[in-house]
Coordinates of C-alpha atoms in Angstrom, one line a residue:
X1 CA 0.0 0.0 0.0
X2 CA 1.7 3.6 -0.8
X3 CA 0.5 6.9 -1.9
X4 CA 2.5 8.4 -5.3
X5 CA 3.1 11.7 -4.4
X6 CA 2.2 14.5 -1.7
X7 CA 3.1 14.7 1.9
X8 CA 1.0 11.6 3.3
X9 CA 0.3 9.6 6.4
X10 CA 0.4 6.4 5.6
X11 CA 0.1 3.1 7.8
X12 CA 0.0 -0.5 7.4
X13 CA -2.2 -3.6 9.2
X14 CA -1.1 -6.0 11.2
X15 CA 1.0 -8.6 8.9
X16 CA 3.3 -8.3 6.6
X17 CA 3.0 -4.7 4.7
X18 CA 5.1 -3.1 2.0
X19 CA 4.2 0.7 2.7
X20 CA 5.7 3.3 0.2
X21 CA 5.1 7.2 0.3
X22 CA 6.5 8.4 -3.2
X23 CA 7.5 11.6 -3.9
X24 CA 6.8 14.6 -1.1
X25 CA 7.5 14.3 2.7
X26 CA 5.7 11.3 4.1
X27 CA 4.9 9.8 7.7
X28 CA 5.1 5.9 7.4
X29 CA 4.2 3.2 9.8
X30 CA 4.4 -0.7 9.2
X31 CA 2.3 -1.5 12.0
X32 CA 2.9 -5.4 13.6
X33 CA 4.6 -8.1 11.8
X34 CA 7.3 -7.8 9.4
X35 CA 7.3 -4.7 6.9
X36 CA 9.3 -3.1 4.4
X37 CA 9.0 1.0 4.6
X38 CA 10.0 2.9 1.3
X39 CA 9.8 6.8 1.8
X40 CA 11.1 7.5 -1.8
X41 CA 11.4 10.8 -2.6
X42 CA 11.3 13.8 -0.1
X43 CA 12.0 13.8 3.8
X44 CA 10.2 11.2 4.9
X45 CA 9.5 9.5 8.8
X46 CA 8.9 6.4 9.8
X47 CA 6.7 5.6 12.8
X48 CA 8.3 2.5 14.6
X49 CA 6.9 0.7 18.0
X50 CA 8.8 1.2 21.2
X51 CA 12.1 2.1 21.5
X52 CA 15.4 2.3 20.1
X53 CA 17.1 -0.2 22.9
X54 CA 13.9 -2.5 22.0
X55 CA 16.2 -3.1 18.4
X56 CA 19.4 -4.4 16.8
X57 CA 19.4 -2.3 13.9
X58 CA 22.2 -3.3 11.0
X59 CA 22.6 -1.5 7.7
X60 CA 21.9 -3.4 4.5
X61 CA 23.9 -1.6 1.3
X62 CA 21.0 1.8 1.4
X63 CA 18.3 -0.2 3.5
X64 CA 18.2 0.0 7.4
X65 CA 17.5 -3.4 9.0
X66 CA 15.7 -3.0 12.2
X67 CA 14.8 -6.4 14.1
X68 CA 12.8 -6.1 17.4
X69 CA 13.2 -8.0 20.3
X70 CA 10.1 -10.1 19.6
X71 CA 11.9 -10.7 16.0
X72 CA 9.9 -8.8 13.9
X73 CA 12.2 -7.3 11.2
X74 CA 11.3 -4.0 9.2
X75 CA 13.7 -2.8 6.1
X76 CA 13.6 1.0 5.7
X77 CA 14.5 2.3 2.9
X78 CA 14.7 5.8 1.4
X79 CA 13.7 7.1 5.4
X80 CA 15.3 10.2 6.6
X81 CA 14.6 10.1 10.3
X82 CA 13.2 7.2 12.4
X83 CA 10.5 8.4 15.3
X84 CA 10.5 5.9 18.5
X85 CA 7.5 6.1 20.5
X86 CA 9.5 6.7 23.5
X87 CA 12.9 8.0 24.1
X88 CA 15.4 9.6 21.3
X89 CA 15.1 9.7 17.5
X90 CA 17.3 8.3 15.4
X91 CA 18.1 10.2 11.9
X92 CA 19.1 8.6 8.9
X93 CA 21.7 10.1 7.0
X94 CA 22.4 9.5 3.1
X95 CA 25.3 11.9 2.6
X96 CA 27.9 13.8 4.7
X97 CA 26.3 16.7 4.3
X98 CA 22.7 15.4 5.7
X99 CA 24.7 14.1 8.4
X100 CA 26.0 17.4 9.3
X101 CA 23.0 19.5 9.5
X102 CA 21.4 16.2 11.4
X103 CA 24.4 16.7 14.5
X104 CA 24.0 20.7 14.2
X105 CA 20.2 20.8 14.9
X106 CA 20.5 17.7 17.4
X107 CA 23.0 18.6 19.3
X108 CA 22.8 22.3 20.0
X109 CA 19.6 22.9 19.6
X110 CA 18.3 19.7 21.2
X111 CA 15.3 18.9 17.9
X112 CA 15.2 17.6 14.9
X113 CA 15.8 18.4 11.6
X114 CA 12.0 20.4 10.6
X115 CA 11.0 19.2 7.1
X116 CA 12.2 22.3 4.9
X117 CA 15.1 21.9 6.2
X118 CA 15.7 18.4 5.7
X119 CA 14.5 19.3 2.1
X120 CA 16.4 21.9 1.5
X121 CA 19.7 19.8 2.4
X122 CA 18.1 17.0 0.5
X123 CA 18.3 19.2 -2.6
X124 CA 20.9 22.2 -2.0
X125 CA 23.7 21.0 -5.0
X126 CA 27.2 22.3 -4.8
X127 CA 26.7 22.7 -1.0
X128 CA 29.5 22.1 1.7
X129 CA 30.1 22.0 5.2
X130 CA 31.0 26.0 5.5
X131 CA 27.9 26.9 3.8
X132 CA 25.5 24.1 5.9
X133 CA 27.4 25.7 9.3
X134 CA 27.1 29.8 8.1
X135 CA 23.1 29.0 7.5
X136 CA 22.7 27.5 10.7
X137 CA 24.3 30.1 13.0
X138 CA 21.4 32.3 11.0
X139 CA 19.1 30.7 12.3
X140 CA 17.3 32.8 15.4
X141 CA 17.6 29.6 17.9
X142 CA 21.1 29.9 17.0
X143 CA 21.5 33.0 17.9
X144 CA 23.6 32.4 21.2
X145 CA 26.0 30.3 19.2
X146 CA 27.9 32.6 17.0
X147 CA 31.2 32.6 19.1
X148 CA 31.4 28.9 18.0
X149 CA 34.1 27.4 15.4
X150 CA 33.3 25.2 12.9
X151 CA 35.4 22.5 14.6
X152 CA 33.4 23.1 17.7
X153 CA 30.2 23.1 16.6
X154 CA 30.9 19.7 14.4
X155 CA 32.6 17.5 17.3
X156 CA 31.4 14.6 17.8
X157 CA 29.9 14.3 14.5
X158 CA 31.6 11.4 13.7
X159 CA 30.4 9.0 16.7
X160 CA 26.9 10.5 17.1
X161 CA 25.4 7.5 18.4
X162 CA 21.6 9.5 17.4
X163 CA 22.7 9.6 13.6
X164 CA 23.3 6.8 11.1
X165 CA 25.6 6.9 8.5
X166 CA 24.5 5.3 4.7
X167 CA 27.1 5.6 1.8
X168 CA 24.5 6.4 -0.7
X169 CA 24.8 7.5 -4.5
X170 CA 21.6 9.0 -5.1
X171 CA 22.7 11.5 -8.2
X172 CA 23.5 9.9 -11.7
X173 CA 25.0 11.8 -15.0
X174 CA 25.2 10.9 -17.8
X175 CA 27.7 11.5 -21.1
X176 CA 27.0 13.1 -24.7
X177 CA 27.0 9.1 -26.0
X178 CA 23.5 7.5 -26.2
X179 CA 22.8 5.3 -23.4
X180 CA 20.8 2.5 -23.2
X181 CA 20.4 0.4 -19.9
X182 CA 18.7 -0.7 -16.8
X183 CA 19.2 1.1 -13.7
X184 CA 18.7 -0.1 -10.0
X185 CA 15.8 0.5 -8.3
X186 CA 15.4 0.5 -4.7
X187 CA 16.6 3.9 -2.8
X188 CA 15.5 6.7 -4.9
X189 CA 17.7 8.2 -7.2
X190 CA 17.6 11.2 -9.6
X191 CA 19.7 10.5 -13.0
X192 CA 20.6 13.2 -15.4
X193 CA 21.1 11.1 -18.9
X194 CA 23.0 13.9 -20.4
X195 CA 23.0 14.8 -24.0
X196 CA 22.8 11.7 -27.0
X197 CA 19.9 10.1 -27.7
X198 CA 19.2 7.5 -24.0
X199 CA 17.3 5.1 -23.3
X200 CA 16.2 3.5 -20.0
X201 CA 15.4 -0.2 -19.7
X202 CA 13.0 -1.5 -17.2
X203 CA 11.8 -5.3 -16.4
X204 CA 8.2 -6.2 -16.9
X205 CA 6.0 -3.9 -18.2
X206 CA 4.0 -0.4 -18.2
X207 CA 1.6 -1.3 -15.5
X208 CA 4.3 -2.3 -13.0
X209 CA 5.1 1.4 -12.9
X210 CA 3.3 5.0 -12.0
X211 CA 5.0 7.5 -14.5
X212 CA 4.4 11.3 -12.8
X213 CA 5.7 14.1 -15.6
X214 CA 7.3 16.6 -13.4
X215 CA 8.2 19.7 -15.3
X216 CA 11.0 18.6 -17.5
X217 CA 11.9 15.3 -15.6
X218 CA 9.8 11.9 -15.1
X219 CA 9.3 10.6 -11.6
X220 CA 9.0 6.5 -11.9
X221 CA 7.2 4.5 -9.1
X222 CA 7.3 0.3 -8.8
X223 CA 4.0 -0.3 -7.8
X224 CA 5.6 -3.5 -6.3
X225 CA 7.6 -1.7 -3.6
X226 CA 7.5 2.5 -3.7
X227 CA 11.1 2.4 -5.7
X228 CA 11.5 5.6 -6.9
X229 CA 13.5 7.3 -9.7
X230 CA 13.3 11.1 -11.0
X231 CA 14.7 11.1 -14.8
X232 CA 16.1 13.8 -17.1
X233 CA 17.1 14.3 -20.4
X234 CA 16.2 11.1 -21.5
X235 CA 14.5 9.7 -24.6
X236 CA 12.9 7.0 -24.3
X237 CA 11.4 4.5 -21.1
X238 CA 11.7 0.7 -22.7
X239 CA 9.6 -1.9 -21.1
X240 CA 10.9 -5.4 -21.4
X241 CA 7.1 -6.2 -22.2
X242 CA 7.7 -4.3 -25.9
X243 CA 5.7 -1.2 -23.9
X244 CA 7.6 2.1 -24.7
X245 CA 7.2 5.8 -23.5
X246 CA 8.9 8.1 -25.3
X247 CA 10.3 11.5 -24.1
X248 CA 9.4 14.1 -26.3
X249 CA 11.5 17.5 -25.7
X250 CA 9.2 20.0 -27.9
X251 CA 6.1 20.0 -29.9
X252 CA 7.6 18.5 -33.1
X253 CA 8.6 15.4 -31.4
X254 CA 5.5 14.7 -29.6
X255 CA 3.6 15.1 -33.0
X256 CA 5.8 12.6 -34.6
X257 CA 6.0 9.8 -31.2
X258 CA 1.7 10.3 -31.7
X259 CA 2.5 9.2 -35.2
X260 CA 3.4 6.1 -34.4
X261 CA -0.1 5.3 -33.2
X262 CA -1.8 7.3 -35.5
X263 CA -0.4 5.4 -38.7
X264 CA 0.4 2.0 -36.7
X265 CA -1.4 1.5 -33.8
X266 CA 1.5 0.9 -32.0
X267 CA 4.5 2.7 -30.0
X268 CA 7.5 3.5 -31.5
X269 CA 10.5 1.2 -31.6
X270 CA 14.0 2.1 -29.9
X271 CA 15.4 2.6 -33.2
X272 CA 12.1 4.0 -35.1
X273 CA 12.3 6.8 -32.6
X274 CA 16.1 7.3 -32.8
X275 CA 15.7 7.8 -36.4
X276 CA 12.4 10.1 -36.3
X277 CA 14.2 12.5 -34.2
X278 CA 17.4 12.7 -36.0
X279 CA 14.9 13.6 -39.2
X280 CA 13.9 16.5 -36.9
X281 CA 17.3 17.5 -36.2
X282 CA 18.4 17.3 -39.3
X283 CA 15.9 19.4 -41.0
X284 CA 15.0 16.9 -42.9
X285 CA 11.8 18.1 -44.7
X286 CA 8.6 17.3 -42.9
X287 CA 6.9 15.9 -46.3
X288 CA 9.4 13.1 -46.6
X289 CA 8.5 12.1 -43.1
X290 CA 5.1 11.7 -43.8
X291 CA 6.1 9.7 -46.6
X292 CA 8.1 7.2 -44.4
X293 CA 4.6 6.7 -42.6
X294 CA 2.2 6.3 -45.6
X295 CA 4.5 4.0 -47.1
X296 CA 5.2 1.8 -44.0
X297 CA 1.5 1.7 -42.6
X298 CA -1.3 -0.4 -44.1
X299 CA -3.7 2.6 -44.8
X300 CA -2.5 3.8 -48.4
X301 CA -5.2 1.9 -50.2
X302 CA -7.8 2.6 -48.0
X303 CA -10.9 4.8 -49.4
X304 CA -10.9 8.4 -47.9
X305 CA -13.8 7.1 -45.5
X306 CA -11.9 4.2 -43.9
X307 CA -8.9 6.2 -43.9
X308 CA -10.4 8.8 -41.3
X309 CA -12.0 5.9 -39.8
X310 CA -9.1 3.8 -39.1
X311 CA -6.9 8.0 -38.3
X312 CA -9.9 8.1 -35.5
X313 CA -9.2 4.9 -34.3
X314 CA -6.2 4.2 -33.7
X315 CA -5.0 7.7 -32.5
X316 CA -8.1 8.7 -30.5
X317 CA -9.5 4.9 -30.0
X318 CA -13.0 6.0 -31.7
X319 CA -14.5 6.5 -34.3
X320 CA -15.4 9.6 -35.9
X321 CA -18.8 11.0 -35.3
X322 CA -20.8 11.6 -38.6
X323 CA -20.2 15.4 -38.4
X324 CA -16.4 14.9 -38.3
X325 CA -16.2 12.4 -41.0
X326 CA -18.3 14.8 -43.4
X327 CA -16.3 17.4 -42.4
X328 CA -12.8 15.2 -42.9
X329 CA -14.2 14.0 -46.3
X330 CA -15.0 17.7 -47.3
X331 CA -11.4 19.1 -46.2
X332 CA -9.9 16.0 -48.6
X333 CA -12.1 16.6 -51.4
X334 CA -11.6 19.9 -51.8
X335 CA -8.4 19.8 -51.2
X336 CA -8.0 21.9 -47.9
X337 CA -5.8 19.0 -47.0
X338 CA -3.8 15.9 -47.9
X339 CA -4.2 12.5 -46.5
X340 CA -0.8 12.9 -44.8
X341 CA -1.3 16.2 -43.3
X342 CA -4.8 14.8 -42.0
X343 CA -3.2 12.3 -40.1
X344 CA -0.7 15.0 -38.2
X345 CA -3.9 17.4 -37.7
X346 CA -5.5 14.3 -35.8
X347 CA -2.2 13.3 -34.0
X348 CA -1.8 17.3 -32.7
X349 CA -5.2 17.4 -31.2
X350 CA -5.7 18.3 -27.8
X351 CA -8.1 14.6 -27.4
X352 CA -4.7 12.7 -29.2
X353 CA -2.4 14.1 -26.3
X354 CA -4.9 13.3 -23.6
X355 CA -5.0 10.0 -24.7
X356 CA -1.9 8.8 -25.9
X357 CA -0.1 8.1 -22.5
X358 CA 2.9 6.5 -24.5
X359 CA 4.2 10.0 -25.2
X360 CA 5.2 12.7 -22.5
X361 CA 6.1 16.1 -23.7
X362 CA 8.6 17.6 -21.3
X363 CA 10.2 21.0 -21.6
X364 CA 7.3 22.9 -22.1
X365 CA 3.4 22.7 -23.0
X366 CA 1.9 21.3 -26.1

């Protein structure tokens, strides 16, 4: 049970739960028996029974292993502070820098970490220790601690029996070659693909995953588990299934990955969508395009009735209403428009981009 994004309470039953929160800053609880926590994205809690001397806790590679003296044994994963129903806290920190503002707000100001802060460590790039330390003595709680140095304010960090340590690579980047590859899911990571045309791989198939378009990055979800990854520059999401979503960066190329259904039915392949946008970049004239989808689909002999008919149904899943087909015919007939370009006009409508989920436009609106 999970929620996909916004800042959510949410709990599991007694048994065995997997319990994810997505993106945003989530409160999780496994409730009794043995569950696996997955905060994903965001500064997330989790809500465990007890106390900490009521565990042996033991880190697994980015997961936390907790295992209660009545051998119940939760895995948190992605889980920036862990809340004890009694006694101290214990934060979890995924970088250096998390771990630092965890010891300054613990130890001299006796509290936790609020969540703005925690997100604004969680995604502060190019930040250091100097930086962390200057905005905390800013702080108006802080106020008595000015005469402090650095090394002062930061012993202790490095035994802080309230604060664990993970060695986690959450940020990816790419290259300028084109990528093509599976990735690891399990704690939440946010990959750059850099320039060149990249593809990521994922098992199974499209409904495994929630897909959330975020601006000009995709946020990816297993259903299975809360696994979450935040993408950019990419090109393409490739399903072991045959599913694919394509990444459109402008107009232009979400017209032409909507092609692919309107003419077959179908997404486009890997290297059909390779090649369609290197036509784009190369200024390669829009007509010859079109060509390449007349000449590949099984429409061109159609009459100009089943022609819309089959343009309706396959783009828009429908058919055409009698009013539209007169009016399609007319526009043919008369010339107002070729075969070709009628399939593009269908393929750019604001119904096509509702209903074509294989094709995200990032980088602006349609």
């Amino acid at each position: 049970m999970g929620s996909l994004g916004g800042n959510d309470q949410t709990h599991g039953d007694d048994g065995d739960d997997v319990v994810y929160g997505g993106a945003g800053h989530d409160i999780l609880a496994g409730g009794a028996g043995n569950d696996a926590l997955n905060g994903g994205l965001g500064f997330d809690i989790a809500v465990q029974a007890g106390q900490l001397s009521d565990y042996e806790i033991q880190i697994d590679g980015n997961h936390v292993v907790l295992t209660h003296n009545d051998g119940a044994v939760d895995v948190l994963t992605d889980i920036e502070l862990i809340q004890f129903e009694t006694g101290p806290n214990l934060a979890v920190a995924h970088s250096d820098n998390e771990a630092v503002a965890h010891h300054l707000v613990k130890t001299w100001l006796g509290r936790e970490l609020t969540t703005a802060e925690g997100n604004a460590i969680q995604n502060w790039p190019g930040t250091d220790v100097s930086r962390i330390v200057d905005v905390f003595l800013n702080l108006p709680e802080a106020a008595g601690l000015q005469q402090k140095t650095v090394d002062e304010l930061l012993a202790g960090l490095n035994d802080n029996p309230d604060i664990l340590r993970l060695d986690s690579v959450r940020n990816l980047t790419g290259g300028n070659s084109d990528d093509k590859g599976y990735l690891p899911l399990g704690l939440a990571l946010n990959v750059d693909s850099g320039s060149g045309h990249d593809v990521l791989k994922m098992h199974g198939g499209r409904e495994a995953v929630h897909l959330e378009q975020i601006n000009n990055s995709v946020e990816i979800t297993r259903l299975e588990d809360g696994a979450m990854l935040s993408l950019r520059n990419a090109e393409m999401i490739a399903f072991d299934s045959g599913e694919n979503v394509l990444l459109a960066h402008n107009q232009v190329e979400g017209i032409l990955g909507r092609l692919f259904q309107t003419f077959f039915d179908r997404d486009a392949t890997i290297g059909e969508w390779q090649l369609g946008r290197s036509a784009i970049a190369d200024h390669i004239n829009p007509e010859i395009i079109l060509d390449w989808f007349q000449n590949n689909s099984s429409l061109n002999d159609l009459g100009n009735t089943d022609y819309i008919q089959a343009l309706y149904s396959q783009t828009l899943g429908r058919s055409a209403t009698e009013a539209e087909l007169n009016q399609q015919q007319l526009r043919l007939e008369n010339g107002e428009i070729t075969r070709e370009w009628l399939a593009v006009d269908i393929a750019n409508s604001n119904e096509a981009v509702a209903i074509i989920g294989s094709v995200l436009l990032l980088d602006g609106g349609v």
